[in-house]
Amino acid sequence: EIVLTQSPATLSVSPGDTATLSCRASQSIRNNLAWYQQIPGRAPRLLIYAASTRATGVPARFSGSGSGTEFTLSVSSLQSEDFAVYYCQQYSNWPLTFGQGTRLEIQ
Amino acid sequence: QEVLVESGGGLVKPGGSLRLSCEASGFVFSDSYMSWIRQAPGQGLEWVSYITASGQTKYYADSVKGRFTISRDNTKKSVFLEMNSLRAEDTAIYYCAVSGDNDAFDVWGQGTMVTVSS
């Protein structure tokens, strides 16, 4: 099973600043990685797939990068609605796995 | 607009059974690959099961293998999760989701809560 490790667990950032979230895979997953945003009480929402491609309707301030085992999600010009929990997920190998999540909170 | 609506959750005793349903609309369900994903209270996301468009291929997480069965009815645009021998650790919100051409989970339902408790 591929283990995804997200860091940090919690990130405190001020509105308007940039947040950088990391996801590390226990073995190479090429670019088969997605990022999701989850606001408390709501279902997750797809942000990024194929490591760096924004899903339909996702603002350009969200960007993904990386390949192999190291991946990054950056959120620039943070707005109030961006403070949420973010999960990475790999679809390279079965079983499909998620990271444990990074909580992005307002500083 | 693609919409998924789950139903069938509820309170069940340990060892009991439950059948979840997920009805789709707004996209070609018969061409779509579907999954169930769960989230225990206050915890992260855990993929549970997957079924191909035809229903011929299915995958399960080790934690549910042998107890849960995924199926689908393309005429009803629905996917199901039959859950048997339920345990306290199966308590979670269960989401259904569709994998798009990008293989990621494009669309999610609102979830249905399953509570396993005596």
Short mmCIF file of C-alpha atoms in Angstrom, two decimals:
data_model
loop_
_atom_site.label_atom_id
_atom_site.label_comp_id
_atom_site.label_asym_id
_atom_site.label_seq_id
_atom_site.Cartn_x
_atom_site.Cartn_y
_atom_site.Cartn_z
CA GLU A 1 0.00 0.00 0.00
CA ILE A 2 1.27 3.47 -0.90
CA VAL A 3 1.38 5.73 2.14
CA LEU A 4 0.91 9.46 1.62
CA THR A 5 2.33 11.72 4.31
CA GLN A 6 1.11 15.31 4.41
CA SER A 7 2.89 18.12 6.18
CA PRO A 8 2.38 20.12 8.18
CA ALA A 9 -0.67 18.78 10.01
CA THR A 10 -1.83 22.35 10.65
CA LEU A 11 -0.73 25.49 8.86
CA SER A 12 -1.57 28.96 10.17
CA VAL A 13 -1.47 31.65 7.51
CA SER A 14 -2.81 35.19 7.22
CA PRO A 15 -5.39 36.14 4.60
CA GLY A 16 -3.66 37.46 1.49
CA ASP A 17 -0.54 35.38 2.06
CA THR A 18 0.54 32.17 0.33
CA ALA A 19 0.21 28.68 1.83
CA THR A 20 2.37 25.77 0.75
CA LEU A 21 1.24 22.24 1.59
CA SER A 22 3.31 19.09 1.03
CA CYS A 23 2.47 15.49 0.25
CA ARG A 24 5.08 12.74 0.14
CA ALA A 25 4.45 9.27 -1.29
CA SER A 26 6.14 6.15 0.06
CA GLN A 27 7.04 5.13 -3.52
CA SER A 28 6.85 6.73 -6.93
CA ILE A 29 3.35 7.46 -8.16
CA ARG A 30 4.52 9.40 -11.25
CA ASN A 31 1.99 12.24 -11.50
CA ASN A 32 -1.06 10.23 -10.40
CA LEU A 33 -1.98 12.57 -7.57
CA ALA A 34 -5.04 14.65 -6.76
CA TRP A 35 -5.73 17.35 -4.17
CA TYR A 36 -9.09 17.91 -2.50
CA GLN A 37 -10.46 20.67 -0.30
CA GLN A 38 -12.94 19.90 2.47
CA ILE A 39 -14.85 22.54 4.35
CA PRO A 40 -16.23 21.23 7.69
CA GLY A 41 -19.64 19.63 7.25
CA ARG A 42 -19.30 19.36 3.48
CA ALA A 43 -18.15 16.78 0.99
CA PRO A 44 -14.61 17.05 -0.42
CA ARG A 45 -14.12 18.99 -3.63
CA LEU A 46 -11.56 18.14 -6.32
CA LEU A 47 -9.01 20.92 -6.83
CA ILE A 48 -6.09 19.40 -8.73
CA TYR A 49 -5.53 16.17 -10.67
CA ALA A 50 -2.51 14.78 -12.49
CA ALA A 51 -0.45 16.62 -9.86
CA SER A 52 -0.76 20.01 -11.53
CA THR A 53 -3.99 20.33 -13.55
CA ARG A 54 -6.72 22.45 -12.02
CA ALA A 55 -10.20 20.96 -12.04
CA THR A 56 -13.03 22.83 -13.72
CA GLY A 57 -13.93 26.04 -11.93
CA VAL A 58 -10.97 26.03 -9.55
CA PRO A 59 -9.40 29.50 -9.19
CA ALA A 60 -5.92 30.08 -10.58
CA ARG A 61 -4.60 30.88 -7.09
CA PHE A 62 -4.53 27.10 -6.52
CA SER A 63 -1.54 25.40 -8.10
CA GLY A 64 -0.03 21.94 -7.83
CA SER A 65 3.43 20.67 -8.64
CA GLY A 66 5.66 17.64 -8.27
CA SER A 67 6.07 14.12 -9.55
CA GLY A 68 7.42 10.83 -8.31
CA THR A 69 7.25 11.05 -4.53
CA GLU A 70 7.19 14.76 -3.69
CA PHE A 71 4.19 17.01 -4.33
CA THR A 72 3.14 20.50 -3.37
CA LEU A 73 -0.13 22.42 -3.32
CA SER A 74 0.21 26.20 -3.22
CA VAL A 75 -2.61 28.57 -2.47
CA SER A 76 -1.78 32.22 -3.10
CA SER A 77 -3.65 35.36 -2.04
CA LEU A 78 -5.52 33.37 0.60
CA GLN A 79 -9.16 34.22 0.97
CA SER A 80 -11.49 33.41 3.86
CA GLU A 81 -13.15 30.55 1.96
CA ASP A 82 -9.77 28.82 1.47
CA PHE A 83 -9.39 27.97 5.15
CA ALA A 84 -10.28 24.29 5.19
CA VAL A 85 -8.72 20.83 5.30
CA TYR A 86 -6.75 19.66 2.25
CA TYR A 87 -6.13 16.04 1.30
CA CYS A 88 -3.86 14.51 -1.28
CA GLN A 89 -4.82 11.18 -2.92
CA GLN A 90 -2.95 8.79 -5.17
CA TYR A 91 -4.53 6.77 -7.96
CA SER A 92 -1.40 5.06 -9.21
CA ASN A 93 -1.83 1.77 -7.33
CA TRP A 94 -4.54 -0.21 -5.56
CA PRO A 95 -5.64 0.37 -2.91
CA LEU A 96 -6.31 4.03 -3.55
CA THR A 97 -5.04 6.02 -0.60
CA PHE A 98 -5.37 9.50 0.91
CA GLY A 99 -3.01 11.51 3.01
CA GLN A 100 -4.08 12.31 6.56
CA GLY A 101 -4.86 15.93 5.68
CA THR A 102 -3.51 19.40 6.37
CA ARG A 103 -5.71 21.88 8.20
CA LEU A 104 -5.22 25.41 6.88
CA GLU A 105 -6.27 27.90 9.52
CA ILE A 106 -6.38 31.65 9.81
CA GLN A 107 -3.45 33.14 11.69
CA GLN B 1 -25.03 19.36 -13.56
CA GLU B 2 -23.61 16.14 -12.13
CA VAL B 3 -25.32 15.12 -8.90
CA LEU B 4 -24.91 12.10 -6.60
CA VAL B 5 -27.38 11.43 -3.80
CA GLU B 6 -26.64 8.79 -1.17
CA SER B 7 -29.21 7.12 1.06
CA GLY B 8 -29.59 4.14 3.35
CA GLY B 9 -27.47 5.17 6.29
CA GLY B 10 -28.59 4.78 9.88
CA LEU B 11 -27.96 3.17 13.25
CA VAL B 12 -27.17 -0.55 13.27
CA LYS B 13 -25.92 -2.96 15.93
CA PRO B 14 -22.50 -4.60 15.69
CA GLY B 15 -22.73 -7.64 13.46
CA GLY B 16 -25.66 -6.17 11.57
CA SER B 17 -26.10 -5.25 7.93
CA LEU B 18 -26.97 -2.17 5.93
CA ARG B 19 -27.32 -1.36 2.22
CA LEU B 20 -26.31 2.05 0.94
CA SER B 21 -27.52 3.48 -2.37
CA CYS B 22 -26.22 6.29 -4.52
CA GLU B 23 -28.33 7.67 -7.35
CA ALA B 24 -26.68 9.66 -10.13
CA SER B 25 -27.96 12.33 -12.48
CA GLY B 26 -26.55 14.84 -14.94
CA PHE B 27 -23.95 12.59 -16.56
CA VAL B 28 -23.68 9.29 -18.45
CA PHE B 29 -23.73 6.92 -15.50
CA SER B 30 -23.28 3.77 -17.57
CA ASP B 31 -19.85 5.03 -18.72
CA SER B 32 -18.71 6.03 -15.24
CA TYR B 33 -16.42 4.40 -12.71
CA MET B 34 -17.78 4.69 -9.17
CA SER B 35 -16.30 4.51 -5.69
CA TRP B 36 -17.38 4.59 -2.07
CA ILE B 37 -15.22 6.61 0.31
CA ARG B 38 -15.78 7.00 4.04
CA GLN B 39 -14.82 9.40 6.78
CA ALA B 40 -14.98 8.44 10.44
CA PRO B 41 -16.01 11.24 12.84
CA GLY B 42 -13.22 13.80 13.08
CA GLN B 43 -10.93 11.71 10.89
CA GLY B 44 -9.57 11.71 7.35
CA LEU B 45 -10.80 10.09 4.15
CA GLU B 46 -10.59 6.36 3.47
CA TRP B 47 -11.33 4.82 0.08
CA VAL B 48 -13.59 1.77 0.53
CA SER B 49 -14.53 0.25 -2.83
CA TYR B 50 -14.57 0.79 -6.61
CA ILE B 51 -16.53 -0.61 -9.52
CA THR B 52 -15.97 -0.24 -13.24
CA ALA B 53 -18.63 1.05 -15.63
CA SER B 54 -19.73 -2.45 -16.66
CA GLY B 55 -19.62 -3.74 -13.11
CA GLN B 56 -17.23 -6.52 -14.05
CA THR B 57 -14.26 -5.33 -12.02
CA LYS B 58 -14.40 -4.42 -8.34
CA TYR B 59 -11.80 -3.47 -5.77
CA TYR B 60 -12.00 -3.26 -1.99
CA ALA B 61 -9.95 -1.88 0.86
CA ASP B 62 -8.51 -4.62 3.05
CA SER B 63 -10.50 -3.25 5.99
CA VAL B 64 -13.82 -4.21 4.33
CA LYS B 65 -12.86 -7.10 2.05
CA GLY B 66 -15.15 -10.08 2.58
CA ARG B 67 -17.74 -7.99 4.44
CA PHE B 68 -18.76 -5.30 1.94
CA THR B 69 -19.99 -5.77 -1.64
CA ILE B 70 -20.24 -3.06 -4.27
CA SER B 71 -22.70 -3.36 -7.16
CA ARG B 72 -24.49 -1.17 -9.64
CA ASP B 73 -27.64 -0.98 -11.74
CA ASN B 74 -27.03 1.13 -14.83
CA THR B 75 -30.74 1.13 -15.70
CA LYS B 76 -31.41 2.86 -12.38
CA LYS B 77 -28.24 5.01 -12.53
CA SER B 78 -27.35 3.72 -9.09
CA VAL B 79 -24.44 2.19 -7.24
CA PHE B 80 -24.85 0.22 -4.02
CA LEU B 81 -22.77 -0.85 -1.04
CA GLU B 82 -23.95 -3.93 0.82
CA MET B 83 -22.34 -3.91 4.28
CA ASN B 84 -22.37 -7.02 6.45
CA SER B 85 -20.78 -7.97 9.78
CA LEU B 86 -20.59 -4.32 10.69
CA ARG B 87 -18.16 -3.18 13.38
CA ALA B 88 -17.90 -0.06 15.50
CA GLU B 89 -14.94 1.05 13.38
CA ASP B 90 -17.21 1.15 10.31
CA THR B 91 -18.97 4.16 11.82
CA ALA B 92 -18.49 6.98 9.31
CA ILE B 93 -20.01 9.22 6.70
CA TYR B 94 -20.08 7.24 3.46
CA TYR B 95 -19.66 9.19 0.24
CA CYS B 96 -20.08 7.94 -3.29
CA ALA B 97 -17.92 9.55 -5.95
CA VAL B 98 -17.34 9.27 -9.66
CA SER B 99 -13.91 8.98 -11.25
CA GLY B 100 -13.60 11.15 -14.30
CA ASP B 101 -11.34 10.66 -17.30
CA ASN B 102 -8.62 12.12 -15.08
CA ASP B 103 -9.02 9.14 -12.65
CA ALA B 104 -9.53 11.50 -9.71
CA PHE B 105 -12.82 11.78 -7.81
CA ASP B 106 -14.55 14.46 -9.87
CA VAL B 107 -17.95 14.54 -8.23
CA TRP B 108 -18.99 13.62 -4.70
CA GLY B 109 -22.34 13.06 -3.07
CA GLN B 110 -23.32 14.74 0.17
CA GLY B 111 -22.74 11.56 2.17
CA THR B 112 -24.84 9.29 4.37
CA MET B 113 -24.04 8.58 8.02
CA VAL B 114 -23.62 5.02 9.25
CA THR B 115 -23.41 4.45 13.00
CA VAL B 116 -22.57 1.02 14.36
CA SER B 117 -23.38 0.86 18.05
CA SER B 118 -25.21 -1.32 20.53
#
